XYZ file of C-alpha atoms in Angstrom:
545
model
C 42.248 -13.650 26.090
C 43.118 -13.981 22.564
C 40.077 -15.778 21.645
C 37.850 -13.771 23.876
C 38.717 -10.841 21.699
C 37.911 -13.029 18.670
C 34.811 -13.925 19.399
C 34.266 -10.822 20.204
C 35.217 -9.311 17.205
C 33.348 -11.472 15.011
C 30.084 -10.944 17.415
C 30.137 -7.206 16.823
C 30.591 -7.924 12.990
C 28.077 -10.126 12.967
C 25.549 -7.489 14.840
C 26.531 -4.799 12.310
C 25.944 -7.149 9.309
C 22.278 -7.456 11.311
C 22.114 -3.871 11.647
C 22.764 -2.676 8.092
C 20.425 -5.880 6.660
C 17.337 -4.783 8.144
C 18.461 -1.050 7.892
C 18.154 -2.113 4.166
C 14.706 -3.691 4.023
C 13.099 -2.155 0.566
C 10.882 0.265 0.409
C 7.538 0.377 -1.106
C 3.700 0.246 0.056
C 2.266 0.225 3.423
C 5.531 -0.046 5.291
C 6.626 -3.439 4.417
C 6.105 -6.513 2.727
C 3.376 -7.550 4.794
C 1.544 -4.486 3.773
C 0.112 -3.883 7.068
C 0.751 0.306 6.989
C 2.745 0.248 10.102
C 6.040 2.489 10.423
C 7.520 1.630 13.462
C 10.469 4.057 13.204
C 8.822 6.745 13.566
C 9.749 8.233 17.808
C 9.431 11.432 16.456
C 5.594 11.434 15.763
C 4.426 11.192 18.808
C 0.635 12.619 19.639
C 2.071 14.957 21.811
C 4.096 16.376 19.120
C 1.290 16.513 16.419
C -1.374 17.554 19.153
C 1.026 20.228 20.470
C 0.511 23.361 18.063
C 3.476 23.070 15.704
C 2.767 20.166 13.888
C 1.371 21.414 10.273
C 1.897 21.592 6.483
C 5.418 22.135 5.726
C 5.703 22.566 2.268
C 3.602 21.948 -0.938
C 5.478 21.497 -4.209
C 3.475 20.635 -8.068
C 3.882 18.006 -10.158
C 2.933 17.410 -13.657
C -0.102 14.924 -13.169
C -2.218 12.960 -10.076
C -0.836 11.557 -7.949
C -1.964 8.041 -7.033
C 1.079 5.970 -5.907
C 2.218 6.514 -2.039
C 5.323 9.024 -2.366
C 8.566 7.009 -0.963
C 11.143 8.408 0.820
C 14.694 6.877 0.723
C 18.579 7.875 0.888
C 16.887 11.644 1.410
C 15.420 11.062 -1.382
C 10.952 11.812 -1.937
C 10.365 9.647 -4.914
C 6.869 10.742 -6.518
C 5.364 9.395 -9.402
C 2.182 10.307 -11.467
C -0.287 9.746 -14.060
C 1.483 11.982 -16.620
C 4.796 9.890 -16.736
C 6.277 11.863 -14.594
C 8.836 10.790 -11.895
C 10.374 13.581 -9.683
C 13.547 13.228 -6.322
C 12.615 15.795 -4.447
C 14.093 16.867 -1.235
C 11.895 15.755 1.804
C 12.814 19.054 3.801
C 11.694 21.536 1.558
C 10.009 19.995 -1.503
C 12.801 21.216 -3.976
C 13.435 19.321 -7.005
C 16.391 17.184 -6.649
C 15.567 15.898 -10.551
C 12.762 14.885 -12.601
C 12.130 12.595 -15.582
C 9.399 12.324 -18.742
C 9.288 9.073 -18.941
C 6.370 8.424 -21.694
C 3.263 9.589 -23.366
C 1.286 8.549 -20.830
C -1.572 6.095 -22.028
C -5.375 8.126 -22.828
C -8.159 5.169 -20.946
C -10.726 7.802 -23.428
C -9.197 4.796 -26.220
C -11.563 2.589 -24.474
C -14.212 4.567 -22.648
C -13.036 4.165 -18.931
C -13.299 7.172 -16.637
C -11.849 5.776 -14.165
C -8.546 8.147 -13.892
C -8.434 11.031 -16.362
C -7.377 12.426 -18.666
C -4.041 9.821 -18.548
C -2.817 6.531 -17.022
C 0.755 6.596 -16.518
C 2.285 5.322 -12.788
C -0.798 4.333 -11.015
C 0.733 1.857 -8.726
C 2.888 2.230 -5.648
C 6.715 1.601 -6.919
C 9.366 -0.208 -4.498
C 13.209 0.970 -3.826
C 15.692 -0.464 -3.135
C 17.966 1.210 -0.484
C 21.107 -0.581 -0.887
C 21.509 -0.631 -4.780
C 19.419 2.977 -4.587
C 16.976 2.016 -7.259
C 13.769 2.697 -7.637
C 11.360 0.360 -9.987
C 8.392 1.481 -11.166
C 5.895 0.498 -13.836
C 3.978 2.808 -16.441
C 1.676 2.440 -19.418
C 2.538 4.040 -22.931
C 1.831 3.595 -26.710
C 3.444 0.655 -28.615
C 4.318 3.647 -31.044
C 3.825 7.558 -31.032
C 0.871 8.960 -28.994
C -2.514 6.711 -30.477
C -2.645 2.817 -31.047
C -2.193 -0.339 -29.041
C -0.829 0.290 -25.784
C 2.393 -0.539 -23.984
C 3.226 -1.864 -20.230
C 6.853 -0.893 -18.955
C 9.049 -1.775 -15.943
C 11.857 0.595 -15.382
C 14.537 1.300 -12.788
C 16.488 4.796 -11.863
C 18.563 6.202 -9.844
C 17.089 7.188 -6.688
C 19.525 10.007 -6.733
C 19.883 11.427 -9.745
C 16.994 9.649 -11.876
C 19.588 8.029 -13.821
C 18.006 5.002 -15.838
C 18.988 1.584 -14.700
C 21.212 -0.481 -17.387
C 19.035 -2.666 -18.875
C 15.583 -0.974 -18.132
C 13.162 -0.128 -19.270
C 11.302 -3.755 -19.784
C 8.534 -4.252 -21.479
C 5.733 -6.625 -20.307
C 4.037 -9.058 -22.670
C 3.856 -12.545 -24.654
C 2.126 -15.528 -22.757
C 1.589 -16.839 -19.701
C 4.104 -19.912 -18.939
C 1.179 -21.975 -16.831
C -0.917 -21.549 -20.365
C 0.866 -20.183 -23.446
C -2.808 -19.537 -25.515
C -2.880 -16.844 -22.788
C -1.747 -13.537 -24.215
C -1.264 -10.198 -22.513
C -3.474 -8.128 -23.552
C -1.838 -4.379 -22.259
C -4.939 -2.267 -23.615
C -7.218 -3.771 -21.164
C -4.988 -3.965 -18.245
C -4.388 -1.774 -15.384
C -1.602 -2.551 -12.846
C -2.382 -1.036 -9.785
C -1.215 -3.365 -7.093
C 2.352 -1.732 -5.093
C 5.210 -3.558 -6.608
C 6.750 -6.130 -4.518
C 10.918 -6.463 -4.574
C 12.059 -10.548 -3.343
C 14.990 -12.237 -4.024
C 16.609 -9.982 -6.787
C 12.823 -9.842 -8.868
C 10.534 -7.393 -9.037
C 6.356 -8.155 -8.839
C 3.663 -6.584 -10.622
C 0.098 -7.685 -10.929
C -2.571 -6.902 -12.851
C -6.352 -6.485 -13.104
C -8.786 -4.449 -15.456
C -9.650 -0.885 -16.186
C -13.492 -0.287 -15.264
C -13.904 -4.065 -15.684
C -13.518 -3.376 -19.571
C -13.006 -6.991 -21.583
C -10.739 -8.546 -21.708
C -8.634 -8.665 -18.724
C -7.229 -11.356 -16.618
C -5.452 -11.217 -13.420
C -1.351 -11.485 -14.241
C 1.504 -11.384 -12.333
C 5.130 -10.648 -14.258
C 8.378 -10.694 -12.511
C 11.396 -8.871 -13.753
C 14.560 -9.581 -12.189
C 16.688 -6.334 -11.273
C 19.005 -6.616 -14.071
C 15.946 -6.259 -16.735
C 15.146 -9.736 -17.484
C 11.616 -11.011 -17.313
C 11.866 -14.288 -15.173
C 7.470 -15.191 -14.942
C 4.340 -14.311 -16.220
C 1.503 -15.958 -14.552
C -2.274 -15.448 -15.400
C -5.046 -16.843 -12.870
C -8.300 -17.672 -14.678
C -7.939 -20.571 -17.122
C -8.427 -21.494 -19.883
C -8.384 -18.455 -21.856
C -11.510 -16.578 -19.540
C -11.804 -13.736 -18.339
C -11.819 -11.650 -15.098
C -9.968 -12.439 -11.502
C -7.752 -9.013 -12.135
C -5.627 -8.643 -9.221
C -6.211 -4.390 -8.315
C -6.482 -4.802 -4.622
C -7.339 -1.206 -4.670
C -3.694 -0.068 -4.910
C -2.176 -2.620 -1.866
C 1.030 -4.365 -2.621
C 1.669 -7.628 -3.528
C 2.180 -9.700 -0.267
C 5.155 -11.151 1.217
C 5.977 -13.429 4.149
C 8.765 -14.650 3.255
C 11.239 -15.686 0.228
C 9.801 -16.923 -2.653
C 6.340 -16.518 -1.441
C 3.120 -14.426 -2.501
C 0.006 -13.679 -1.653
C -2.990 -11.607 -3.519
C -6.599 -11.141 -3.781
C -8.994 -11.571 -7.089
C -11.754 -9.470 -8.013
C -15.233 -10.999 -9.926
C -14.162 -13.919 -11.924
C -14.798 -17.354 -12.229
C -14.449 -19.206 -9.182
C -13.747 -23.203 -8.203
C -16.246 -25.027 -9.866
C -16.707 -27.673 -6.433
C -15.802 -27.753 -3.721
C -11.916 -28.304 -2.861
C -9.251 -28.517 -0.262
C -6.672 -25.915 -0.555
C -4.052 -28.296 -2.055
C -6.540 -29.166 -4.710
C -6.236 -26.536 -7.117
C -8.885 -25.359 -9.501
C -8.094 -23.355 -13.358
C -10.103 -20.280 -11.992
C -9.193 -18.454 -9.163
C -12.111 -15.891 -9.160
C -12.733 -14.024 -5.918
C -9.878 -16.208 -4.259
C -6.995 -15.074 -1.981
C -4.126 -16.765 -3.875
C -0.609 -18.447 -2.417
C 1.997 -18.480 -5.012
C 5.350 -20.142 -4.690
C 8.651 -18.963 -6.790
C 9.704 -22.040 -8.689
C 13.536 -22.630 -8.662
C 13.245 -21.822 -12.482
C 11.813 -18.309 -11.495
C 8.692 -19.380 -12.829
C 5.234 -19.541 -10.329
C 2.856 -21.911 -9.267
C -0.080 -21.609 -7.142
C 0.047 -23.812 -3.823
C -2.626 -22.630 -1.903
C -5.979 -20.970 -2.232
C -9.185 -19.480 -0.413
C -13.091 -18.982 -2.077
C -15.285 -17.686 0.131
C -18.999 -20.160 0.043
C -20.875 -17.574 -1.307
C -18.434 -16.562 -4.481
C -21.052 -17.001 -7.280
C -23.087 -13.992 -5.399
C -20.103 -11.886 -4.940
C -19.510 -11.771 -8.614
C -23.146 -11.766 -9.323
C -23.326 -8.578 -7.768
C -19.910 -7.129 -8.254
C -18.869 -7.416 -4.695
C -15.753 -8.772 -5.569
C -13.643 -10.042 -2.636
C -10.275 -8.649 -4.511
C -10.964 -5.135 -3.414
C -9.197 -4.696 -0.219
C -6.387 -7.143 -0.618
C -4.606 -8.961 2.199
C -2.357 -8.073 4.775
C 0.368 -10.158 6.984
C -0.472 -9.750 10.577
C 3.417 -9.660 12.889
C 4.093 -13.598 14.328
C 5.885 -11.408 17.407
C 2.121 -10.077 18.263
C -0.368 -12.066 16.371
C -1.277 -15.903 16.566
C -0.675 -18.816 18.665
C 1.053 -22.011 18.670
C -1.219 -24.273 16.689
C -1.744 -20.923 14.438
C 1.251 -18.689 14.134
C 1.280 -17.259 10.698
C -2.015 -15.072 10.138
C -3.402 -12.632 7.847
C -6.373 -10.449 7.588
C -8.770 -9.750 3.647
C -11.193 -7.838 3.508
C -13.700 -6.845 0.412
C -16.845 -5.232 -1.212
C -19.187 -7.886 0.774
C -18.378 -5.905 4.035
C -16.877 -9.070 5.612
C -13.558 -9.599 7.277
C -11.882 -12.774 7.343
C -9.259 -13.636 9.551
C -6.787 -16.401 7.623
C -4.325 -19.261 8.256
C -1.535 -18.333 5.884
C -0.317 -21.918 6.194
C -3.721 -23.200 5.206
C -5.853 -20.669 3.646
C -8.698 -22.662 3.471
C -10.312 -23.704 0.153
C -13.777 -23.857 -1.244
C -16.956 -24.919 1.089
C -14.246 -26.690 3.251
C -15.652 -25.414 6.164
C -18.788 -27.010 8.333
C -22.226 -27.536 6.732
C -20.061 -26.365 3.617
C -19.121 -22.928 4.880
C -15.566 -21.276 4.965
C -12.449 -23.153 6.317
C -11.173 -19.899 8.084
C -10.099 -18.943 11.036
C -12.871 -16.281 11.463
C -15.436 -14.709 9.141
C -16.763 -10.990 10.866
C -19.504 -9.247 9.892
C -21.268 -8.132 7.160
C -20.381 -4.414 8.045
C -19.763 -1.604 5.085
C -17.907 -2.604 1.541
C -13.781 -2.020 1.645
C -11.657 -0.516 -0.715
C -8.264 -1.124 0.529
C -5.782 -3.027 2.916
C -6.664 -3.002 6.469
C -3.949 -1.254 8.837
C -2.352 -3.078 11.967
C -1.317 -1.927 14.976
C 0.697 -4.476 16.872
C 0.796 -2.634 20.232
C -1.647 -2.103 23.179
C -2.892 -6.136 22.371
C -3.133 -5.503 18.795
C -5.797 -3.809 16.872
C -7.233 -3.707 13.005
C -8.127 -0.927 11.369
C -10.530 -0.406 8.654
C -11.981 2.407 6.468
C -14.942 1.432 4.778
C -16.626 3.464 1.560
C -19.658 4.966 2.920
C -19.197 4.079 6.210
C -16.893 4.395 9.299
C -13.394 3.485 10.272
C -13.990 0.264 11.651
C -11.481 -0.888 14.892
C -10.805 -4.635 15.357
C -9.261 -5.707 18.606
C -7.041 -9.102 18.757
C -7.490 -11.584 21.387
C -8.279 -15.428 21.771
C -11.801 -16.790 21.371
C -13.259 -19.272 24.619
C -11.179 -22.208 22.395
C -7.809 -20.317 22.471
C -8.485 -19.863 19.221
C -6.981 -16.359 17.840
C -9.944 -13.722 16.951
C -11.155 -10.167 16.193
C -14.021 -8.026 17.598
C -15.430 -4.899 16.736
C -14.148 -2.520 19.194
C -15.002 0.525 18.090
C -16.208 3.067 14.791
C -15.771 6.883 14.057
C -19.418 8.410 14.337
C -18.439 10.742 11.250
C -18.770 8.802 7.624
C -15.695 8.084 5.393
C -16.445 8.952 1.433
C -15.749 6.323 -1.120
C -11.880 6.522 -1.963
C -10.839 7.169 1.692
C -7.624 5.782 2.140
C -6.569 2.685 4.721
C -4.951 3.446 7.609
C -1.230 4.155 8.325
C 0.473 3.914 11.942
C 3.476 5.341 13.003
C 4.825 4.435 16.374
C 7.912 3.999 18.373
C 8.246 0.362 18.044
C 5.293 -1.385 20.436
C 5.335 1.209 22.820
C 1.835 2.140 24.640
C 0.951 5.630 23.912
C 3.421 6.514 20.851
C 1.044 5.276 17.929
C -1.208 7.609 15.861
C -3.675 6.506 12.780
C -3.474 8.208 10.037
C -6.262 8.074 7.423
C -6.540 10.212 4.210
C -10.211 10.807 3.927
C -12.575 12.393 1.624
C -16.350 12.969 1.337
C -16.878 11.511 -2.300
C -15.503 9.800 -5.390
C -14.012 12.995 -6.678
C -11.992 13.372 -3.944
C -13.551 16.326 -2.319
C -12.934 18.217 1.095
C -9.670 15.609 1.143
C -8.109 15.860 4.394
C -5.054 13.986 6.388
C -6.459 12.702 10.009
C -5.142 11.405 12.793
C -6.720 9.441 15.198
C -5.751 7.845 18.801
C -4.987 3.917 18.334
C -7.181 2.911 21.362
C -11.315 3.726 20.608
C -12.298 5.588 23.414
C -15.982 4.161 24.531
C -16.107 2.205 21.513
C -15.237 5.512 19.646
C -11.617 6.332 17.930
C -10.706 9.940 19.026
C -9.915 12.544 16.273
C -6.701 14.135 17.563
C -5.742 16.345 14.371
C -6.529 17.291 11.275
C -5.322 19.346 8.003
C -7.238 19.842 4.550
C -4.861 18.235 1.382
C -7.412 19.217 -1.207
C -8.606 17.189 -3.465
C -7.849 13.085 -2.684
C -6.840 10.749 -4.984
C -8.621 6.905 -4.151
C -7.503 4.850 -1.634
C -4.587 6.704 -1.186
C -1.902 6.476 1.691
C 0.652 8.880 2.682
C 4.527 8.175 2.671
C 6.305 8.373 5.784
C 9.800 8.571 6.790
C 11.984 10.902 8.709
C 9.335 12.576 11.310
C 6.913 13.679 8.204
C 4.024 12.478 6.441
C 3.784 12.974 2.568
C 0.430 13.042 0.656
C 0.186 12.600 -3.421
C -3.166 14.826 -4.327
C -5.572 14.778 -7.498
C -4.849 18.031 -8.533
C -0.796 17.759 -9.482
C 0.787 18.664 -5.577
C 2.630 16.928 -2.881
C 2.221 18.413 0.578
C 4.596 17.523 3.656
C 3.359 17.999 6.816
C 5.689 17.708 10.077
C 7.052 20.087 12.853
C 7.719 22.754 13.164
C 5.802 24.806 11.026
C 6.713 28.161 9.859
C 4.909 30.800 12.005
C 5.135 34.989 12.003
C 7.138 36.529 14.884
C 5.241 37.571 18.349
C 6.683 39.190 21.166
C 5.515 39.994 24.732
C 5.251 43.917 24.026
C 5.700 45.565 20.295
C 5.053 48.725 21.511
C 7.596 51.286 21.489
C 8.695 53.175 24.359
C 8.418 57.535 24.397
C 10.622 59.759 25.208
C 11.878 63.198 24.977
C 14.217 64.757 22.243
C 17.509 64.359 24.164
C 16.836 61.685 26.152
C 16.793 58.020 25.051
C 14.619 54.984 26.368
C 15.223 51.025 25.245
C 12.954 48.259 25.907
C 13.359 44.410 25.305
C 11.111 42.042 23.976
C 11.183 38.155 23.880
C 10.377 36.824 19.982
C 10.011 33.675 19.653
C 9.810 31.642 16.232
């Protein structure tokens, strides 16, 4: 009996350790660190609920700049950050300010003539948390020195509570690349837009260019958590330019420890053809593996080029602009091919990958792609796709100019895994519509919405937060719900956590939207009854709020 009890003592223990380890998973872009915008927490959004009538805007609160990264929620804690330097806790109920912080004179991009963001580049990329240390990292671009000059690159780290800075922090990012040290970083021309990526006690950031100004390279730094700078990693060699890693805001991707994957804009690209293993100087175009070294340093191991990457960067359809997302082993995949991911870019094609082989250059038949599929051409992508594991599995994706695309899994007449088009919105998404975001309970039929943050143009106007049923309907997705946001920022995604959905706009706001909404009192009968001096009457009414 005695070791009955034991056993089951230490089984219990050992379920709770489970429990809290996965309860704290960080927190950062598209959900997790395969970046494939699924929440699966989320019972309380169901389409009943947000179809229902009291699913609306909750609360709307300013901020001191745009708002491009995807607002995290964590320990009831909103974290939003912003192109002015400014980092705010706010409370995820009612929008109040918990704290806020100045970090910087946020950097002016009128120093080099890019009008990309204006009037200032601060935080433009999503920053990560971590939920058991409650810290939030973040990077931001400043001066060297007062408000004009060269500029600056910073990695910080605050309390997620209080805004409290991190011992240690901030960090700034810098010197030369350890895989070529006649590679400087060059923090003018870069931009780092990618979502940060947390692993193994380091934080990720990558970098590309700002309106493709020269020169830029594509960089990745890691910083470990107690403020020390452990790699910094450039991808085109030796000493060109181009391959900047922006992936249109997606984070840096993950599938396990010490691994990472990105995507690389116009660049040079393998100059011959090349098995995966075989790796070239210039990674231009090219969905990149990269291994953590036990010295904390990083080394490429893998790569893919699509055949035709001299005409992508010809015409500036660089493959880099949609980044690359994990698809679930649980849902996705086979036996011979378990591990899979899904890129997509400017060309308009989709490309289904072996994240245990990517694929190479011209490795594939008559010198085509080694992949597991190539889709399309449909309409150019800016940003990640967005998976839903349930119902079979779908893809979603939100083209510029175009519709939202739906992708349904299955196996191929080989038992090969595969996508096919199942289905597009007949309305058109404006460039700098966001990628899709599910929330679900878990796998379960009939919980999951899509959630897209679109807008008609570049500027971000008419911006509105959609939802849409996960399952097209006749080869259409139905629109189940709607609200306007104002004006968009690009390829933005909204935060989720705790039955709500958060939304970072252009014009200095965050808005909340979740159930129940505030609404005036009605009753069944307002009127009053008469009567006659002397006499009294009484009447009751039902209100309901």
């Amino acid at each position: 009996m005695r070791r009955t009890i034991a056993l089951t003592t230490i089984a219990f223990i050992l379920l709770l350790c489970g429990m809290a380890a996965q309860a704290m998973a960080d927190v950062g872009n598209a959900g997790d660190d395969l970046r494939d915008g699924w929440y699966p927490d989320e019972s309380a959004l169901t389409p009943q609920l947000v179809t229902g009538g009291t699913f609306g805007q909750l609360w709307s609160a300013s901020v001191t700049g745009q708002v491009y990264a995807q607002p995290l929620l964590s320990n009831g804690t909103l974290v939003v950050t912003t192109e002015s330097n400014a980092v705010y806790g706010l409370d995820p109920a009612t929008g109040s300010q918990h704290w806020s912080d100045a970090l910087a004179t946020p950097w002016n991009p009128a120093d080099i003539g890019c009008a990309d963001i204006q009037p200032s580049i601060g935080t433009t990329s999503t920053p990560v948390i971590d939920p058991a240390t409650n810290t939030v990292y973040l990077t931001y671009k400043t001066y060297q020195s007062g408000t004009s000059g060269p500029a600056a690159w910073y990695m910080d780290a605050l309390d997620v509570t209080t805004g409290a800075q991190r011992p240690g922090f901030p960090v700034q990012l810098g010197g030369s690349a350890q895989n070529d040290p006649s590679a400087t970083f060059l923090a003018t021309d870069q931009q780092q837009r990618p979502g940060l990526l947390l692993m193994d006690g380091v934080v990720y950031a990558a970098f590309g260019s700002h309106c493709d100004f020269s020169t830029w390279q594509g960089w990745v730094f890691g910083v470990s958590t107690s403020g020390t700078v452990t790699s910094r990693w450039v991808d085109d060699l030796p000493g060109g330019k181009g391959a900047g890693i922006w992936q249109s805001g997606v984070g840096l991707m993950s599938d396990g420890d010490g691994s990472i994957f990105f995507v690389t804009g116009n660049g040079d690209s393998p100059p011959a053809p090349a098995a995966g293993n075989d790796l070239p100087a210039q990674f231009g175009d090219s969905a990149v593996h990269l291994q953590v070294q036990p010295d904390g340093t990083l080394e490429p191991v893998d790569y893919f080029t699509p055949f035709d990457a001299s005409e992508i960067d010809f015409w500036d359809e660089d493959f880099g602009s949609g980044g690359i997302v994990g698809l679930q082993d649980s849902d996705f995949g086979t036996a011979a091919l378990p591990h899979l991911a899904v890129a997509v870019g400017k060309e308009g094609y989709v490309y289904l990958l072996n994240l245990d082989s990517l694929g190479g250059y011209d490795q594939g038949p008559g010198g085509g792609d080694a992949v597991v599929q190539r889709l399309g051409p449909r309409v150019g992508v800016w940003g990640r796709p967005g998976v839903w594991p349930g119902d079979g599995g779908y893809v979603y994706v939100t083209t510029s100019g175009g519709p939202l695309d739906v992708y349904k899994y299955g196996l191929s007449g080989t038992g090969q895994p595969s996508l096919a088009l199942a289905g597009s919105t007949t309305d058109t998404f404006g460039w700098g519509s966001g990628p899709a975001t599910i929330t679900s309970d878990g796998a379960t039929s009939g919980s999951a919405l899509v959630w897209v943050i679109w807008s008609a143009n570049r500027a971000g106007d008419g911006g509105e937060l959609r939802a849409y049923n996960p399952v097209p309907v006749d080869g259409v997705p139905q629109l189940v719900w709607s609200a306007p946001i104002g004006s968009a920022t690009n390829y933005s995604s909204p935060g989720v956590g705790a039955g709500r959905l958060y939304v970072g706009t252009r014009d200095g706001h965050v808005l909340a939207f979740g159930s129940p909404v505030s609404a005036p009192l009605t009753g069944s009968a307002l009127g009053f009854p008469t009567t006659t001096v002397g006499n009294t009457s009484q009447l009751t009414l039902t209100l309901t709020a």
